[in-house]
XYZ file of C-alpha atoms in Angstrom:
388
model
C 2.362 20.283 25.430
C 1.435 17.109 27.317
C 3.158 13.938 26.121
C -0.090 12.417 24.849
C 1.585 9.672 22.816
C 2.574 7.703 25.940
C -1.009 6.526 26.565
C -0.899 2.884 25.470
C -4.379 2.029 26.765
C -5.829 4.456 24.181
C -3.264 3.518 21.510
C -4.048 -0.203 21.558
C -7.689 -0.158 22.702
C -8.826 -1.927 19.514
C -6.258 -4.725 19.781
C -7.203 -8.007 21.442
C -4.499 -9.714 23.509
C -3.710 -12.059 20.584
C -3.497 -9.133 18.124
C -1.174 -7.313 20.536
C 1.040 -10.416 20.707
C 1.070 -10.698 16.905
C 2.124 -7.029 16.635
C 4.905 -7.595 19.166
C 6.124 -10.684 17.270
C 6.080 -8.857 13.898
C 8.005 -5.811 15.135
C 10.557 -8.084 16.800
C 11.045 -9.742 13.399
C 11.204 -6.426 11.540
C 13.836 -5.123 13.957
C 16.230 -7.760 12.573
C 17.484 -6.434 9.212
C 19.107 -9.659 7.898
C 15.893 -11.518 8.775
C 13.788 -8.994 6.812
C 16.051 -9.310 3.759
C 16.010 -13.097 3.961
C 12.219 -13.143 4.483
C 11.714 -10.954 1.413
C 13.758 -13.284 -0.765
C 12.014 -16.393 0.583
C 8.564 -14.849 0.140
C 9.257 -13.811 -3.446
C 10.583 -17.289 -4.222
C 7.565 -18.962 -2.593
C 5.137 -16.938 -4.715
C 7.054 -17.552 -7.927
C 7.218 -21.275 -7.163
C 3.469 -21.262 -6.348
C 4.062 -22.625 -2.841
C 0.997 -22.475 -0.536
C 2.184 -19.569 1.622
C -0.726 -17.154 1.056
C -2.650 -18.318 4.170
C 0.358 -17.865 6.443
C 1.104 -14.389 5.055
C -2.565 -13.418 5.322
C -2.734 -14.443 9.007
C 0.447 -12.592 9.985
C 2.008 -9.652 8.158
C -0.882 -9.019 5.715
C -3.631 -8.747 8.344
C -1.453 -6.525 10.531
C -0.598 -3.990 7.793
C -3.559 -4.353 5.397
C -7.329 -3.956 5.607
C -8.270 -6.822 3.310
C -8.162 -8.153 -0.237
C -10.815 -5.803 -1.583
C -12.575 -2.592 -0.531
C -15.579 -4.388 1.014
C -13.234 -6.578 3.004
C -11.857 -3.401 4.637
C -15.163 -2.115 6.002
C -15.115 -3.952 9.380
C -11.652 -2.462 10.039
C -12.874 0.977 8.896
C -15.881 0.798 11.228
C -13.821 -0.359 14.223
C -11.318 2.500 13.868
C -14.101 5.020 13.313
C -15.566 4.093 16.749
C -12.350 5.609 18.169
C -12.500 8.652 15.885
C -9.790 7.447 13.481
C -10.683 7.664 9.790
C -9.436 5.450 6.962
C -7.952 6.099 3.534
C -8.509 3.012 1.374
C -5.227 2.497 -0.469
C -5.187 0.063 -3.396
C -1.590 -1.024 -2.906
C -0.773 -2.903 -6.087
C 2.559 -1.655 -7.413
C 4.838 -1.897 -10.429
C 2.514 -3.098 -13.187
C 3.467 -2.550 -16.830
C 0.389 -3.519 -18.883
C -2.638 -1.393 -19.759
C -5.303 -3.687 -18.207
C -4.134 -3.237 -14.567
C -4.052 0.561 -15.115
C -7.678 0.499 -16.229
C -8.576 -1.837 -13.361
C -6.849 0.505 -10.853
C -8.794 3.459 -12.291
C -12.118 1.636 -11.900
C -11.239 0.676 -8.302
C -10.437 4.307 -7.428
C -13.743 5.420 -9.008
C -15.559 2.871 -6.824
C -13.664 4.060 -3.727
C -14.768 7.639 -4.415
C -18.351 6.430 -3.919
C -17.298 4.947 -0.555
C -15.700 8.303 0.389
C -18.949 10.102 -0.449
C -21.088 7.627 1.533
C -18.933 7.117 4.646
C -17.795 9.844 6.991
C -15.158 7.380 8.214
C -13.414 7.527 4.809
C -12.512 11.197 4.105
C -10.085 10.678 1.200
C -9.410 8.446 -1.767
C -5.814 7.900 -2.957
C -3.845 6.592 -5.904
C -0.250 6.281 -7.057
C 0.696 7.818 -10.419
C 2.247 4.493 -11.474
C -1.099 2.860 -10.739
C -2.360 4.707 -13.845
C 0.674 4.481 -16.167
C 4.109 3.006 -16.748
C 7.008 4.270 -14.629
C 9.278 4.472 -17.686
C 6.796 6.712 -19.462
C 6.694 9.194 -16.538
C 10.486 9.033 -16.500
C 10.815 9.782 -20.199
C 8.554 12.838 -19.866
C 10.410 14.020 -16.725
C 13.674 13.744 -18.686
C 12.030 15.818 -21.495
C 12.723 13.146 -24.120
C 10.666 13.019 -27.278
C 7.840 10.494 -27.225
C 6.996 8.151 -30.056
C 3.488 8.333 -31.554
C 2.508 5.241 -29.543
C 3.894 6.751 -26.356
C 1.993 9.997 -26.972
C -1.228 7.982 -27.267
C -0.281 6.030 -24.140
C 0.390 9.258 -22.205
C -2.968 10.643 -23.287
C -4.598 7.561 -21.735
C -2.698 8.309 -18.456
C -3.980 11.917 -18.558
C -7.510 10.644 -19.210
C -7.322 8.312 -16.175
C -6.145 11.170 -13.941
C -8.894 13.425 -15.293
C -11.616 10.814 -14.918
C -10.940 10.244 -11.209
C -10.277 13.934 -10.423
C -13.490 14.975 -12.178
C -15.510 12.407 -10.230
C -13.883 13.544 -6.957
C -14.790 17.149 -7.885
C -18.370 16.232 -8.813
C -18.824 14.327 -5.522
C -16.951 17.044 -3.576
C -14.586 14.541 -1.943
C -10.803 14.792 -1.503
C -8.303 12.806 -3.538
C -4.636 12.215 -2.599
C -1.989 11.541 -5.256
C 1.031 9.761 -3.779
C 4.636 10.763 -4.444
C 7.177 8.443 -6.068
C 10.826 8.490 -7.214
C 12.363 11.848 -8.172
C 13.343 10.791 -11.691
C 9.707 10.345 -12.693
C 8.095 12.853 -10.317
C 8.133 16.012 -12.479
C 5.702 14.460 -14.953
C 3.381 13.418 -12.109
C 3.678 16.853 -10.443
C 2.779 18.658 -13.653
C -0.237 16.402 -14.138
C -1.356 16.913 -10.511
C -0.981 20.697 -10.948
C -3.118 20.577 -14.103
C -5.792 18.735 -12.111
C -5.637 21.298 -9.268
C -5.947 24.134 -11.764
C -9.009 22.462 -13.219
C -10.758 21.074 -10.142
C -9.540 23.116 -7.120
C -11.140 26.429 -8.072
C -13.490 26.494 -5.076
C -12.438 23.589 -2.835
C -9.238 21.660 -2.150
C -10.207 18.448 -3.948
C -6.948 17.244 -5.536
C -3.942 16.760 -3.207
C -0.429 16.124 -4.460
C 2.446 14.853 -2.249
C 5.611 16.627 -1.096
C 8.470 14.317 -0.047
C 10.464 16.606 2.195
C 13.579 14.461 2.326
C 14.066 16.185 -1.034
C 15.793 19.526 -0.382
C 13.954 21.265 -3.264
C 10.356 20.595 -2.204
C 9.637 23.715 -0.140
C 10.806 25.980 -2.987
C 8.630 23.877 -5.360
C 5.623 24.432 -3.052
C 6.264 28.179 -2.892
C 6.462 28.496 -6.688
C 3.297 26.368 -7.065
C 1.596 28.655 -4.530
C 2.484 31.707 -6.628
C 0.991 30.050 -9.734
C -2.113 29.123 -7.717
C -2.606 32.750 -6.655
C -2.191 33.965 -10.235
C -4.449 31.312 -11.780
C -7.038 31.242 -8.976
C -6.874 27.682 -7.652
C -6.352 26.153 -4.217
C -3.694 23.652 -3.152
C -4.018 20.382 -1.291
C -0.767 18.737 -0.167
C 0.154 15.579 1.650
C 3.485 16.291 3.372
C 5.718 13.314 4.153
C 9.411 12.700 4.684
C 9.721 10.139 1.866
C 9.930 6.456 1.087
C 12.754 5.852 -1.398
C 15.860 7.281 0.274
C 18.335 4.418 -0.329
C 17.186 3.983 -3.940
C 17.471 7.781 -4.548
C 20.984 8.042 -3.131
C 22.226 4.870 -4.888
C 20.944 6.099 -8.267
C 22.523 9.537 -7.795
C 25.930 7.898 -7.121
C 25.543 5.458 -10.023
C 24.527 8.184 -12.533
C 26.881 10.837 -11.141
C 24.473 13.623 -10.232
C 23.800 15.490 -6.973
C 21.427 13.532 -4.790
C 17.991 15.159 -4.416
C 17.896 13.915 -0.814
C 18.830 16.036 2.204
C 22.309 15.159 3.515
C 21.147 14.424 7.074
C 18.078 13.312 8.995
C 18.180 16.676 10.836
C 17.984 18.563 7.532
C 14.973 16.464 6.481
C 13.274 17.187 9.833
C 13.918 20.924 9.394
C 12.570 20.780 5.822
C 9.419 18.924 6.934
C 8.775 21.379 9.782
C 9.431 24.446 7.600
C 6.965 23.086 5.035
C 4.139 22.566 7.547
C 4.832 26.015 9.050
C 4.536 27.609 5.566
C 1.268 25.737 4.971
C -0.223 26.691 8.350
C 0.632 30.342 7.586
C -1.316 30.035 4.298
C -4.261 27.914 5.374
C -6.636 30.248 3.520
C -5.576 28.631 0.225
C -3.629 25.512 1.278
C -4.788 22.289 2.938
C -2.368 19.997 4.712
C -2.413 16.239 5.192
C 0.631 15.607 7.418
C 1.629 12.010 6.791
C 4.137 11.366 9.543
C 5.201 8.791 12.131
C 7.482 11.360 13.771
C 6.210 12.367 17.187
C 8.180 15.638 17.287
C 6.653 16.746 13.980
C 3.151 15.945 15.252
C 3.780 17.984 18.396
C 5.160 20.787 16.220
C 2.026 20.871 14.077
C -0.201 20.741 17.185
C 1.757 23.662 18.652
C 1.495 25.706 15.404
C -2.297 25.134 15.353
C -2.579 26.131 19.003
C -0.480 29.284 18.556
C -2.509 30.382 15.504
C -5.857 29.626 17.178
C -6.678 26.930 14.607
C -9.350 24.521 15.858
C -8.167 20.935 16.383
C -10.797 19.704 13.977
C -10.178 22.319 11.268
C -11.099 20.655 7.951
C -7.859 21.837 6.305
C -5.473 20.093 8.723
C -5.221 16.317 8.889
C -2.682 13.942 10.437
C -2.049 10.591 8.738
C -0.264 7.354 9.593
C -0.096 3.902 8.051
C -2.343 1.098 9.312
C -0.416 -1.276 11.553
C 2.053 1.405 12.676
C 2.166 4.296 15.143
C -1.178 3.572 16.801
C 0.107 5.586 19.769
C 0.072 8.649 17.522
C -3.143 8.037 15.581
C -5.493 7.019 18.388
C -4.177 9.533 20.921
C -4.497 12.376 18.411
C -8.077 11.317 17.649
C -8.878 11.027 21.380
C -7.689 14.645 21.717
C -9.963 15.938 18.958
C -7.632 16.137 15.940
C -8.468 14.932 12.412
C -6.640 11.651 11.863
C -6.705 9.099 9.043
C -4.930 5.784 8.677
C -3.776 4.667 5.232
C -5.468 1.259 4.903
C -3.787 -0.758 2.143
C -5.736 -3.500 0.378
C -5.485 -5.803 -2.626
C -4.870 -9.470 -3.470
C -2.232 -10.896 -1.090
C 0.180 -11.751 -3.936
C -0.151 -8.294 -5.554
C 0.312 -6.403 -2.279
C 3.574 -8.199 -1.385
C 5.860 -5.567 -3.019
C 4.176 -2.953 -0.803
C 4.592 -5.091 2.329
C 8.255 -5.841 1.568
C 8.881 -2.109 1.045
C 7.198 -1.353 4.385
C 9.398 -3.922 6.191
C 12.551 -2.515 4.515
C 11.546 1.036 5.519
C 11.008 0.008 9.118
C 14.479 -1.536 9.342
C 16.070 1.586 7.808
C 14.298 4.160 10.016
C 16.380 4.267 13.170
C 14.238 4.203 16.305
C 10.867 3.568 14.600
C 10.692 -0.171 15.285
C 12.244 0.069 18.752
C 9.663 2.720 19.683
C 6.832 0.415 18.536
C 8.321 -2.438 20.579
C 8.746 -0.286 23.697
C 5.083 0.756 23.608
C 3.839 -2.763 22.865
C 5.897 -4.041 25.848
C 4.389 -1.303 28.034
C 0.857 -2.290 27.036
C 1.558 -6.031 27.542
C 2.760 -5.175 31.044
C -0.325 -3.037 31.696
C -2.570 -5.921 30.615
C -0.404 -8.410 32.515
C 0.062 -10.584 29.403
């Protein structure tokens, strides 16, 4: 297969010279791990001390990795990417809340976004995080099969109601809804809830999508057992397949608590697990839909090859590629230019509230060997092409 991801003119067509320079500057910064750690500490301190740093953050890292502070703010970015055939997934990226009000607010925002999905071809999916709708510790307690207090039972029922409210609306509008994956020690509760929603709302179409983090060695067997239940109970499966976002945290906790880590021992094992999972899904495309969320070029080529070998059209509605906004433009825009379904996760939210997401992104980039250097190489290539 042609090496389509080398085409930087297509990859960065939407970036002005100044935006290209900003991207180059940011990835140079991110490539320096001590600088990222120091920047995270300073940023957190600045927000807690109410220092006037919001404007600086907005003009640099926020505008590069985020679509805006609210959903309307994102629309110019959505429209620009759509001109190049790249869709958007509006991602309300406010993390780690503990009170009930933000959970209700998040639910209302997702309900609003579902209307955007229905109206705009450029926005094919809505998305939410389980911990956007309920406390992490509550999911954890249920995953650990501990008995809930009466108050916690009522609280969990509210979480179920939030899930059901958004999934029902997605079903009624006939639009797709992604549920993100999180840490393993709370994930079983979220998986069970997502499965309940699929059983209820995926009878005819693949509306509700859960997430498989394939750096976990047990995820393909989980998918296969879910598939058996889906065949028995007569529902379809939507899955976003990713490698995973919490590797260091997962391994550290396993060591601290003295249990076997759920994470594959090597990067190669994770790659094999990811590829085996997409192969299984392509083989069962009659009842499964795949959203391949990956920044790995080899995995993208593998999926393209599988589609080609099976005679699956590039624009088949049940196969999507996804990347994060601000990263891997060489993958997203070149895939779209070659006729594949592609969507960028477009995070949004108030600058202060989105900072945990941005810090996590920066940390991930420093820990993924080769990711940042690849971005820099391509940005350098495009700067040279433009004679900047």
